[in-house]
Amino acid sequence: MRNRHLSALFAKHAHIDARLRAEVIRPNPDFTVVSRLKKEKLRIKEDISGIK
């Protein structure tokens, strides 16, 4: 169960990272979205660290 949760968090982290990279390379990035994605990515990273 723990491994499944950890795998889901890693997948979510990777998905958010991809969305963040896509937003940043846009010609006119929305920095509100960038900030929100960075915060969400950090929260997930902290969750992952707490489980390990």
Short mmCIF file of C-alpha atoms in Angstrom, two decimals:
data_model
loop_
_atom_site.label_atom_id
_atom_site.label_comp_id
_atom_site.label_asym_id
_atom_site.label_seq_id
_atom_site.Cartn_x
_atom_site.Cartn_y
_atom_site.Cartn_z
CA MET A 1 0.00 0.00 0.00
CA ARG A 2 2.77 2.41 0.93
CA ASN A 3 4.65 1.68 -2.29
CA ARG A 4 1.51 2.29 -4.32
CA HIS A 5 0.99 5.65 -2.62
CA LEU A 6 4.63 6.57 -3.15
CA SER A 7 4.43 5.60 -6.82
CA ALA A 8 1.31 7.73 -7.24
CA LEU A 9 3.09 10.71 -5.66
CA PHE A 10 6.09 10.27 -7.97
CA ALA A 11 3.77 10.13 -10.98
CA LYS A 12 1.90 13.23 -9.86
CA HIS A 13 5.22 15.03 -9.25
CA ALA A 14 6.40 14.14 -12.77
CA HIS A 15 3.10 15.27 -14.30
CA ILE A 16 3.27 18.64 -12.51
CA ASP A 17 6.91 19.02 -13.56
CA ALA A 18 5.93 18.47 -17.19
CA ARG A 19 3.09 21.01 -16.91
CA LEU A 20 5.48 23.49 -15.28
CA ARG A 21 8.10 23.10 -18.03
CA ALA A 22 5.42 23.50 -20.70
CA GLU A 23 4.13 26.69 -19.08
CA VAL A 24 7.60 28.21 -18.70
CA ILE A 25 8.56 27.71 -22.37
CA ARG A 26 5.36 29.33 -23.64
CA PRO A 27 5.91 32.69 -25.37
CA ASN A 28 3.99 34.50 -22.62
CA PRO A 29 3.93 32.27 -19.51
CA ASP A 30 1.31 32.85 -16.83
CA PHE A 31 3.44 33.32 -13.73
CA THR A 32 0.44 32.81 -11.46
CA VAL A 33 0.15 29.29 -12.88
CA VAL A 34 3.92 28.80 -12.62
CA SER A 35 3.87 29.81 -8.96
CA ARG A 36 0.91 27.54 -8.17
CA LEU A 37 2.55 24.57 -9.91
CA LYS A 38 5.85 25.14 -8.09
CA LYS A 39 4.06 25.21 -4.73
CA GLU A 40 2.13 22.05 -5.57
CA LYS A 41 5.31 20.32 -6.75
CA LEU A 42 7.10 21.27 -3.52
CA ARG A 43 4.19 20.01 -1.39
CA ILE A 44 4.29 16.66 -3.17
CA LYS A 45 8.07 16.48 -2.78
CA GLU A 46 7.65 17.04 0.97
CA ASP A 47 5.00 14.30 1.08
CA ILE A 48 7.41 11.94 -0.69
CA SER A 49 10.21 12.80 1.76
CA GLY A 50 7.88 12.18 4.69
CA ILE A 51 7.06 8.69 3.44
CA LYS A 52 10.67 7.67 2.71
#
